[in-house]
PDB file of C-alpha atoms in Angstrom:
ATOM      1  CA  UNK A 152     -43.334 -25.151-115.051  1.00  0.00           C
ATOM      2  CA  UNK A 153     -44.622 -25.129-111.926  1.00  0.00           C
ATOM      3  CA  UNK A 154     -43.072 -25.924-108.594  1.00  0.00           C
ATOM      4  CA  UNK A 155     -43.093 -28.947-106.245  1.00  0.00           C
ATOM      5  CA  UNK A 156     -45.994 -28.312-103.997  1.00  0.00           C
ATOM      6  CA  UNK A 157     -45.831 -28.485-100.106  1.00  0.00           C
ATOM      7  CA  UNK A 158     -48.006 -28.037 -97.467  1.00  0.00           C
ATOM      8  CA  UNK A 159     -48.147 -26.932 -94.451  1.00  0.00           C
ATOM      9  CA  UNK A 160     -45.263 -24.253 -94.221  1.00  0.00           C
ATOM     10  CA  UNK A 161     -45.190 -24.550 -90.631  1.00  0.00           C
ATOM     11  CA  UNK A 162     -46.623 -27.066 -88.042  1.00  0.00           C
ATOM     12  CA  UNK A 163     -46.051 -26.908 -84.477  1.00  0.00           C
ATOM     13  CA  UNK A 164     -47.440 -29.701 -82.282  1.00  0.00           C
ATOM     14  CA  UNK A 165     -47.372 -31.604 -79.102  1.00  0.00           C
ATOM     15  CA  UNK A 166     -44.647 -34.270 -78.328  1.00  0.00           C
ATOM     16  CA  UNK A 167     -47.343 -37.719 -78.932  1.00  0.00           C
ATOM     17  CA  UNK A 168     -49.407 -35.982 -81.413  1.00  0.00           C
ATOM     18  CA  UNK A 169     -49.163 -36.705 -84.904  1.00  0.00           C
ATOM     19  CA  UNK A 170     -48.501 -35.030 -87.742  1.00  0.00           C
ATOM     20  CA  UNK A 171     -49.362 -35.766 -91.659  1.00  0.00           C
ATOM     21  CA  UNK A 172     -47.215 -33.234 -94.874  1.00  0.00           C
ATOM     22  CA  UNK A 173     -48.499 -33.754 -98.021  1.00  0.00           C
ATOM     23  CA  UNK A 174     -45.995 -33.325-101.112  1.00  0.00           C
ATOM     24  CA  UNK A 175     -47.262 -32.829-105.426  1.00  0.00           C
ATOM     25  CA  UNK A 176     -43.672 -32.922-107.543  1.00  0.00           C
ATOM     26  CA  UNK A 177     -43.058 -32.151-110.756  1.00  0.00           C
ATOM     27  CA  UNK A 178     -45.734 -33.130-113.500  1.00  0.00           C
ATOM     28  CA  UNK A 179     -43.415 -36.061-114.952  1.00  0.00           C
ATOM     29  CA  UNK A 180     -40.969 -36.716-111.965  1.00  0.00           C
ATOM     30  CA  UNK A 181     -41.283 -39.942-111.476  1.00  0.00           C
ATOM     31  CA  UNK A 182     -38.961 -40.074-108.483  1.00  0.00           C
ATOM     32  CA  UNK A 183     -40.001 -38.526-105.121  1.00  0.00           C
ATOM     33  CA  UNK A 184     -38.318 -38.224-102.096  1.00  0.00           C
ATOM     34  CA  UNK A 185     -38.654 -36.636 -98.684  1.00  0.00           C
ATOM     35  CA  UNK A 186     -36.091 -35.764 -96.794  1.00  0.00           C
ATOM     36  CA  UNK A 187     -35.602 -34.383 -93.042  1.00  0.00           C
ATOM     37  CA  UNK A 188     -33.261 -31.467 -92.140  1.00  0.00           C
ATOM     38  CA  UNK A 189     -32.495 -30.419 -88.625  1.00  0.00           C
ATOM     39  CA  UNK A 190     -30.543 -27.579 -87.707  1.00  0.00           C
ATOM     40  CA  UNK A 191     -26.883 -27.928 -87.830  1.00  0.00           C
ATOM     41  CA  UNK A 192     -26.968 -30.670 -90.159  1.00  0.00           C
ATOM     42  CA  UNK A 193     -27.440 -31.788 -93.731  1.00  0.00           C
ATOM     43  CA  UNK A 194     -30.532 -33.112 -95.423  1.00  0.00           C
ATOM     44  CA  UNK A 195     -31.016 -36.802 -94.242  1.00  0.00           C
ATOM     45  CA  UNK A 196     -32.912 -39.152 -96.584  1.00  0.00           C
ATOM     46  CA  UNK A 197     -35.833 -40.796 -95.264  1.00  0.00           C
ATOM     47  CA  UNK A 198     -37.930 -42.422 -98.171  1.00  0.00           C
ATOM     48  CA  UNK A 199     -37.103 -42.608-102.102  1.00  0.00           C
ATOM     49  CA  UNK A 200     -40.024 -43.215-104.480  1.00  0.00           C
ATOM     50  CA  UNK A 201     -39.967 -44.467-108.081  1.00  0.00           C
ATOM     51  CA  UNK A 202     -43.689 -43.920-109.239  1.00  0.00           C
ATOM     52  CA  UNK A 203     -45.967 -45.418-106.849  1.00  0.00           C
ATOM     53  CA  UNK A 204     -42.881 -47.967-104.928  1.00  0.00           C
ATOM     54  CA  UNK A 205     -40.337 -47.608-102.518  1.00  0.00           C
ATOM     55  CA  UNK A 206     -37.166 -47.712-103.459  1.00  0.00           C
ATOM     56  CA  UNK A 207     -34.937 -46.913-100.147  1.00  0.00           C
ATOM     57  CA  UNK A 208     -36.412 -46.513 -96.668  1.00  0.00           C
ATOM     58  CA  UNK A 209     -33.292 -48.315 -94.971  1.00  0.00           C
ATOM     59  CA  UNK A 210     -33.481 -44.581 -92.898  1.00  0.00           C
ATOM     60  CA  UNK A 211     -37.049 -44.109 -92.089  1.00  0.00           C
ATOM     61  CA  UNK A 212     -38.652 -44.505 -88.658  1.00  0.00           C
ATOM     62  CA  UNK A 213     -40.834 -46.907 -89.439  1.00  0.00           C
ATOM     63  CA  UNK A 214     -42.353 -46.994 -85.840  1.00  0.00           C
ATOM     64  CA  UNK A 215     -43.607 -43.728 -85.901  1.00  0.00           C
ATOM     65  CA  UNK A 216     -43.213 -42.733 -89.483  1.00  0.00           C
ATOM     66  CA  UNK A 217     -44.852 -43.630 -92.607  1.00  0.00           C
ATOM     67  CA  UNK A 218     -45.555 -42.626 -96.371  1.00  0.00           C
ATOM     68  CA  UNK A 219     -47.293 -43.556 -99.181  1.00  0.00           C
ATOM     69  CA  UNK A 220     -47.710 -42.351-102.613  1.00  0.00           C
ATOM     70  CA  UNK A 221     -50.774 -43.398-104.282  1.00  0.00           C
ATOM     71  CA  UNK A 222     -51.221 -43.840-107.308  1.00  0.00           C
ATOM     72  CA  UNK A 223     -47.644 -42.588-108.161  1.00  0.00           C
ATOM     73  CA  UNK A 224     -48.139 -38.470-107.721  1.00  0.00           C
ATOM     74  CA  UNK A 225     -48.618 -37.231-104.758  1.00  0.00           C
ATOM     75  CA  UNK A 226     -46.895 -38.391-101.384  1.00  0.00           C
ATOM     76  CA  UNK A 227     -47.953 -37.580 -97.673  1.00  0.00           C
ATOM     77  CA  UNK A 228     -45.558 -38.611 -94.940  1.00  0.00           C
ATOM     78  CA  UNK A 229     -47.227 -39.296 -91.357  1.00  0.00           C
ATOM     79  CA  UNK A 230     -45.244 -39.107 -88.246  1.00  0.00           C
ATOM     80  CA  UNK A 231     -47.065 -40.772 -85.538  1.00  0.00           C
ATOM     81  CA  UNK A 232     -46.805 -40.166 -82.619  1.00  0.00           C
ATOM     82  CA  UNK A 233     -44.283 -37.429 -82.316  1.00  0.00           C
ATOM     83  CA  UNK A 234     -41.022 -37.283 -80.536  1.00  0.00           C
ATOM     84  CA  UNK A 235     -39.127 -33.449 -79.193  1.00  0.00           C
ATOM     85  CA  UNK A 236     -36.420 -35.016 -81.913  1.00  0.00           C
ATOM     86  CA  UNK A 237     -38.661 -34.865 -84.645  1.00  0.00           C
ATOM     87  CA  UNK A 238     -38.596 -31.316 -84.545  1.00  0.00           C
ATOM     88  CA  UNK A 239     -36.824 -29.983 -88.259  1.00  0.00           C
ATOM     89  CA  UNK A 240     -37.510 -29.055 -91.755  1.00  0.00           C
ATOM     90  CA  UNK A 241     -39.370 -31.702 -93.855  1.00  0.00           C
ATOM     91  CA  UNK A 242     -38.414 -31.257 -97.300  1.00  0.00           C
ATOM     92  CA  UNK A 243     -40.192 -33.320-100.710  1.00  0.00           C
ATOM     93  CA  UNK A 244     -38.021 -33.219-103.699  1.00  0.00           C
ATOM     94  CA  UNK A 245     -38.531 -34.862-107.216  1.00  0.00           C
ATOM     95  CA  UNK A 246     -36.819 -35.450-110.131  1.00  0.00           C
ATOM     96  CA  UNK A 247     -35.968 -37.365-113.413  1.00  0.00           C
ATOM     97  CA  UNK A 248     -34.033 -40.520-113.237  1.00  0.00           C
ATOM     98  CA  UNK A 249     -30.266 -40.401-113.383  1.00  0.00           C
ATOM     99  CA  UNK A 250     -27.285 -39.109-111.566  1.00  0.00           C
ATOM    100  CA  UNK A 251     -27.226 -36.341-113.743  1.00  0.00           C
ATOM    101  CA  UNK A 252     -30.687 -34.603-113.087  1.00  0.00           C
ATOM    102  CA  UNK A 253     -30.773 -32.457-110.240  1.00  0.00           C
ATOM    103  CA  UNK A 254     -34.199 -32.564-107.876  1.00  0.00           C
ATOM    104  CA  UNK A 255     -36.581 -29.426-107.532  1.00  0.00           C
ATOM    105  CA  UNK A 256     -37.516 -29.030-103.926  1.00  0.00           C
ATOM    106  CA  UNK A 257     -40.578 -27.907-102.418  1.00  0.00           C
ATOM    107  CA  UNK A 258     -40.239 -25.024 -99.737  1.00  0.00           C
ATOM    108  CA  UNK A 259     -40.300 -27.801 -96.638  1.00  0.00           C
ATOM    109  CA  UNK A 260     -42.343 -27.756 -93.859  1.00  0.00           C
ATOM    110  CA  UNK A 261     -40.932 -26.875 -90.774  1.00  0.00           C
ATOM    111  CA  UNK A 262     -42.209 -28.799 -87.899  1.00  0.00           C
ATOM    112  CA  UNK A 263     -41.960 -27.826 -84.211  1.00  0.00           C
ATOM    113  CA  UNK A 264     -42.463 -30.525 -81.292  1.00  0.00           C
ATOM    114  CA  UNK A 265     -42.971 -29.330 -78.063  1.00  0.00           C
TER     115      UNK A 265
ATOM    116  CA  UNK B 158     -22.070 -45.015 -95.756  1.00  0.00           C
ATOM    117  CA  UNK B 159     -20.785 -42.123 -98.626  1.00  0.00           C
ATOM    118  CA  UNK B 160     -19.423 -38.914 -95.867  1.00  0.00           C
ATOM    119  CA  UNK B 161     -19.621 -35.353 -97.468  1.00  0.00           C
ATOM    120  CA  UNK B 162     -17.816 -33.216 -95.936  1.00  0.00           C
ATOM    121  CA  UNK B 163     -18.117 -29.089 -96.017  1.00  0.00           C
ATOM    122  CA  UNK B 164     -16.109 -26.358 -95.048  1.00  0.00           C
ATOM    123  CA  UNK B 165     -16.433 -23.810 -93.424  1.00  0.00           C
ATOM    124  CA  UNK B 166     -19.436 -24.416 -91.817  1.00  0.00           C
ATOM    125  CA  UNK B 167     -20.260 -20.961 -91.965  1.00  0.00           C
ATOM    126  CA  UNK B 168     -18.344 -17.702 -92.785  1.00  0.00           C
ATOM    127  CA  UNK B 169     -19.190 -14.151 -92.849  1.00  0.00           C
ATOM    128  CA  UNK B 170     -17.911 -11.659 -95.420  1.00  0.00           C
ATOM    129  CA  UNK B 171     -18.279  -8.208 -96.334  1.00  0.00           C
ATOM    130  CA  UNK B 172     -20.844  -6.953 -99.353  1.00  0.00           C
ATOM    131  CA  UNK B 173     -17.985  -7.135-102.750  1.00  0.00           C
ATOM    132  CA  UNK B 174     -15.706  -9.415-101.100  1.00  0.00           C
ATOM    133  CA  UNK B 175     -15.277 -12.620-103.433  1.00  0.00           C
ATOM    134  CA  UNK B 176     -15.157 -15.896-101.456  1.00  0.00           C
ATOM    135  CA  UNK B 177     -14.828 -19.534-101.397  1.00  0.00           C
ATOM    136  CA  UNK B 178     -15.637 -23.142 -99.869  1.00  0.00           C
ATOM    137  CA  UNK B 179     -14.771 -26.081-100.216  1.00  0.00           C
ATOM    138  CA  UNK B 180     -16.870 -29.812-100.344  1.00  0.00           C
ATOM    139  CA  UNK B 181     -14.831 -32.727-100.250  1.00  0.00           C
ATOM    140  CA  UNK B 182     -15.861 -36.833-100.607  1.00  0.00           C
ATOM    141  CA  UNK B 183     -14.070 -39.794-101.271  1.00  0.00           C
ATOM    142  CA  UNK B 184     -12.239 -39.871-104.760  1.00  0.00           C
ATOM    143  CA  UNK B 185     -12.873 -43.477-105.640  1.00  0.00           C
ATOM    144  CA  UNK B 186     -17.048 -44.428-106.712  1.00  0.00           C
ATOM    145  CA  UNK B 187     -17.405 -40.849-107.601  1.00  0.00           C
ATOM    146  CA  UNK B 188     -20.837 -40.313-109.770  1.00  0.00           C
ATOM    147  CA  UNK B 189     -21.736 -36.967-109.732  1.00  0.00           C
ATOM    148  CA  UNK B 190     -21.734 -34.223-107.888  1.00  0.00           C
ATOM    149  CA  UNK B 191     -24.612 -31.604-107.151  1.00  0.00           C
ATOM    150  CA  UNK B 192     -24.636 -27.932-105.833  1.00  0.00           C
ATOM    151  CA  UNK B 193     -27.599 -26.006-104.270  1.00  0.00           C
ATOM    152  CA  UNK B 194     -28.544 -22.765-102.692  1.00  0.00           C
ATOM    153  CA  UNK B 195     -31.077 -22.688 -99.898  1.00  0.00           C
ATOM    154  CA  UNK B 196     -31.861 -18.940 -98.695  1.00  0.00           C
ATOM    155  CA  UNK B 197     -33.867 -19.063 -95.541  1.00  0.00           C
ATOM    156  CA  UNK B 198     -37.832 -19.414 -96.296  1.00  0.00           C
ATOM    157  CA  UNK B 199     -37.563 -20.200 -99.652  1.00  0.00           C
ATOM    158  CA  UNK B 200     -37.244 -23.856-101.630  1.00  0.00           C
ATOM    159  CA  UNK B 201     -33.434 -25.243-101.834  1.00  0.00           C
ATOM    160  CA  UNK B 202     -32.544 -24.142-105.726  1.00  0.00           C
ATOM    161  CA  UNK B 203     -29.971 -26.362-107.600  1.00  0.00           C
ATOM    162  CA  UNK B 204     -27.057 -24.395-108.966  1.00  0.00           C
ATOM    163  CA  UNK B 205     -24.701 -26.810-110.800  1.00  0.00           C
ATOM    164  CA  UNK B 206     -24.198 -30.744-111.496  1.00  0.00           C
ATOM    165  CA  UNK B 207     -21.162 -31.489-112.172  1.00  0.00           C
ATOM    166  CA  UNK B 208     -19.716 -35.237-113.877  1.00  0.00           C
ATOM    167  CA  UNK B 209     -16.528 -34.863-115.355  1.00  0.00           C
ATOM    168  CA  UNK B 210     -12.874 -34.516-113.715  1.00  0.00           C
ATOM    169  CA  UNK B 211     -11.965 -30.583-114.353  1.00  0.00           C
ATOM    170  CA  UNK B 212     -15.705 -29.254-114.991  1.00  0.00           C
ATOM    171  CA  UNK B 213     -15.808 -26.124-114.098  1.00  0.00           C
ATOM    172  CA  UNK B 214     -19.257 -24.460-114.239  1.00  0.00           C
ATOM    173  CA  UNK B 215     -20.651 -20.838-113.966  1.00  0.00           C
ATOM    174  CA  UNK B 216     -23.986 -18.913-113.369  1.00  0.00           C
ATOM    175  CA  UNK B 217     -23.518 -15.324-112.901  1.00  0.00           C
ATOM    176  CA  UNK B 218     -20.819 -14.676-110.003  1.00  0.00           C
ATOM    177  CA  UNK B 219     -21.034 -18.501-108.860  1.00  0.00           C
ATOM    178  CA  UNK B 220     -18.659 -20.789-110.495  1.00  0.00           C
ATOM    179  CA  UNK B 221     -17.215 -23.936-109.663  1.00  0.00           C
ATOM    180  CA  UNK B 222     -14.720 -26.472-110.027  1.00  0.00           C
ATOM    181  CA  UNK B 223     -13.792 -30.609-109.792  1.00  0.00           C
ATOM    182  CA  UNK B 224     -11.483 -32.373-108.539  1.00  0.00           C
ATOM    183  CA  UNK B 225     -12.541 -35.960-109.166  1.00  0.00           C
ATOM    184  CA  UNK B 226      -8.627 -37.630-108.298  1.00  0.00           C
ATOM    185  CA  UNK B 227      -8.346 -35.991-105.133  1.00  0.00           C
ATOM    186  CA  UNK B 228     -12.023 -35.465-104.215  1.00  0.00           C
ATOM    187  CA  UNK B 229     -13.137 -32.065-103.889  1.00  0.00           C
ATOM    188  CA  UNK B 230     -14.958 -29.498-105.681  1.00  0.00           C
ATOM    189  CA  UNK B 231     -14.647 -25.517-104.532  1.00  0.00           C
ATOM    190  CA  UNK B 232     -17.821 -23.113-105.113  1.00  0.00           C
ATOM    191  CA  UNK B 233     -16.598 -19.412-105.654  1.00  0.00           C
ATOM    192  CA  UNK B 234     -18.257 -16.276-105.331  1.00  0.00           C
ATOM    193  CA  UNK B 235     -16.978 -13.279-107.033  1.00  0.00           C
ATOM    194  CA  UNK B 236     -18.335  -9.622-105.679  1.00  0.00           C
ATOM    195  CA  UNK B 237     -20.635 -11.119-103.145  1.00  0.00           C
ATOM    196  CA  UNK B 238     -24.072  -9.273-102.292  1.00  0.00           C
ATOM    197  CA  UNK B 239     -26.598  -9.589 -99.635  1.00  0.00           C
ATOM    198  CA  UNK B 240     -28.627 -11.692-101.653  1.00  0.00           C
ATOM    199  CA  UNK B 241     -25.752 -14.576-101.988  1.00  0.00           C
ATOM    200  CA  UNK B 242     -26.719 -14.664 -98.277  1.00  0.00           C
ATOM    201  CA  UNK B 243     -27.871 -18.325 -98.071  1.00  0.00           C
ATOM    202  CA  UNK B 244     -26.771 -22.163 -97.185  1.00  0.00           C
ATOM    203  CA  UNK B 245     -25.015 -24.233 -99.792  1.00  0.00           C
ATOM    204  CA  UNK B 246     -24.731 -27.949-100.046  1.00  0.00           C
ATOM    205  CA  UNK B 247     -22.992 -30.113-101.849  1.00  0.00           C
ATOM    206  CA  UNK B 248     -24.416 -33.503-102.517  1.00  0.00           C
ATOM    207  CA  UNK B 249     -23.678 -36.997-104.172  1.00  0.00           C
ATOM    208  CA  UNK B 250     -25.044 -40.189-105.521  1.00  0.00           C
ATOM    209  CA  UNK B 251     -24.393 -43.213-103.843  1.00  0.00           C
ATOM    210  CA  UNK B 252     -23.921 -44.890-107.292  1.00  0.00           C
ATOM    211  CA  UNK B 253     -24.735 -44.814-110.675  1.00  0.00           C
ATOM    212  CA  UNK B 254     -28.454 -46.111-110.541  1.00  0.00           C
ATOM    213  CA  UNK B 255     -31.322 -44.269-109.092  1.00  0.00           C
ATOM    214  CA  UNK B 256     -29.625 -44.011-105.885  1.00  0.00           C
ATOM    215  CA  UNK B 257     -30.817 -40.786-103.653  1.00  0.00           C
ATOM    216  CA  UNK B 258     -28.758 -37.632-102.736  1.00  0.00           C
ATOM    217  CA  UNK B 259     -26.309 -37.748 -99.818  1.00  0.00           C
ATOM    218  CA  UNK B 260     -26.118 -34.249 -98.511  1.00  0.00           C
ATOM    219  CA  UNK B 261     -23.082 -32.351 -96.616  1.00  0.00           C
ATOM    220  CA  UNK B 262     -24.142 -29.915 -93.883  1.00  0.00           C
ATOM    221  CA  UNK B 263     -23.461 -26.973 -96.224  1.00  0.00           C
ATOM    222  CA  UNK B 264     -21.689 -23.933 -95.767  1.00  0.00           C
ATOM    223  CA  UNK B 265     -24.010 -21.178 -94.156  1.00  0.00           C
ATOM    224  CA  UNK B 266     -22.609 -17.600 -95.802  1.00  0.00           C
ATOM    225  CA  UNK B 267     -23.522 -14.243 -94.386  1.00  0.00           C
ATOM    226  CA  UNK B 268     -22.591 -11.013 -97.009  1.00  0.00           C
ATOM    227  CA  UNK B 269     -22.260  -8.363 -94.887  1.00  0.00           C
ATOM    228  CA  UNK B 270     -23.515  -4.824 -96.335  1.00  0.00           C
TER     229      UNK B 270
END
């Protein structure tokens, strides 16, 4: 089957520019999520899909970040405009529903504010 | 707030050498709990989930074990080889619904050749 798509692999921008990572999971996953990972620490949740609704965003930016995922597929997450603490890896993950089923991760995008 | 904790943060051993770490989280609302790899470049790869008090699970050279009562599961690596060389995290569910991931800051391993 094939992999959870991400793109780009690497982004480096200004500090007040924004950025935009677009994320295509698992034919079937309903559930989406993105996640941001910066270095020393674990992956932090930012936004949990179930089809084409949010179902936790308690931890997302919301002045300077958003997301959407139309028509329950694919997501893009927007970061706008960007801080020098927004630097890290950006990573999409789906997966079936249920504490049992593990997520498939895409490769991240690793994002670079300076 | 559910606090994973990992350790050691990051260890180095030599190519052959079997090793260990540990991931520990509160005993009581315990779910599940989830194991992946993440080598540098490539997509973080899940290795186990575990559910059950005294699962112990194994893929190749990785194994690993729960402790549900006292909160802790270790991840062991018999023989290790270059390629072992990656970050592993443990992770839980908040709860039993569809409840997101909460992910330690892994342990970062180095095999030495």
């Amino acid at each position: 089957e094939a992999g959870v798509a991400q793109s780009p692999r690497y982004k480096i921008i200004e500090k007040r520019q924004s950025v935009a990572f677009w994320c295509n999971p698992i034919s079937g996953h309903a559930t989406l999520y993105w996640y941001q990972q910066i270095l020393g620490q674990g992956p932090k949740l930012l936004i949990q899909f179930q089809n084409n609704g949010v179902v936790d965003d308690s931890q997302l930016p919301k002045d300077r970040f958003s997301a959407e995922r139309l028509k329950g597929v694919d997501s893009t997450l927007k970061i706008q405009p960007a801080k020098l603490e927004d630097s890290a890896v950006y990573l999409c993950a789906s997966s079936l529903q249920g504490v049992g089923y593990g997520y498939t991760f895409g490769s991240g995008t690793r994002l670079t504010v300076v | 707030i559910l606090n994973v904790e990992q350790s050691p943060q990051s260890l180095h051993v030599q190519e052959g050498d079997s090793t260990n770490f540990t991931c520990s989280f509160p005993s009581s609302n315990f779910y599940a709990l989830h194991w992946y790899r993440w080598e540098t470049a490539k997509s973080p790869e899940a290795l186990f989930v575990m559910t059950l008090n005294g699962d112990e699970k194994k893929k190749g050279r990785i194994s690993a074990t729960l402790n549900t009562k006292e909160g802790y599961s270790y991840l062991y690596i018999k023989g290790s080889q270059p390629e072992d060389s990656a970050t592993y995290l443990c992770a839980l569910p908040l709860d039993s619904g569809n409840t997101p991931l909460v992910f330690g800051k892994g342990t970062r391993l180095s095999v030495i050749a």
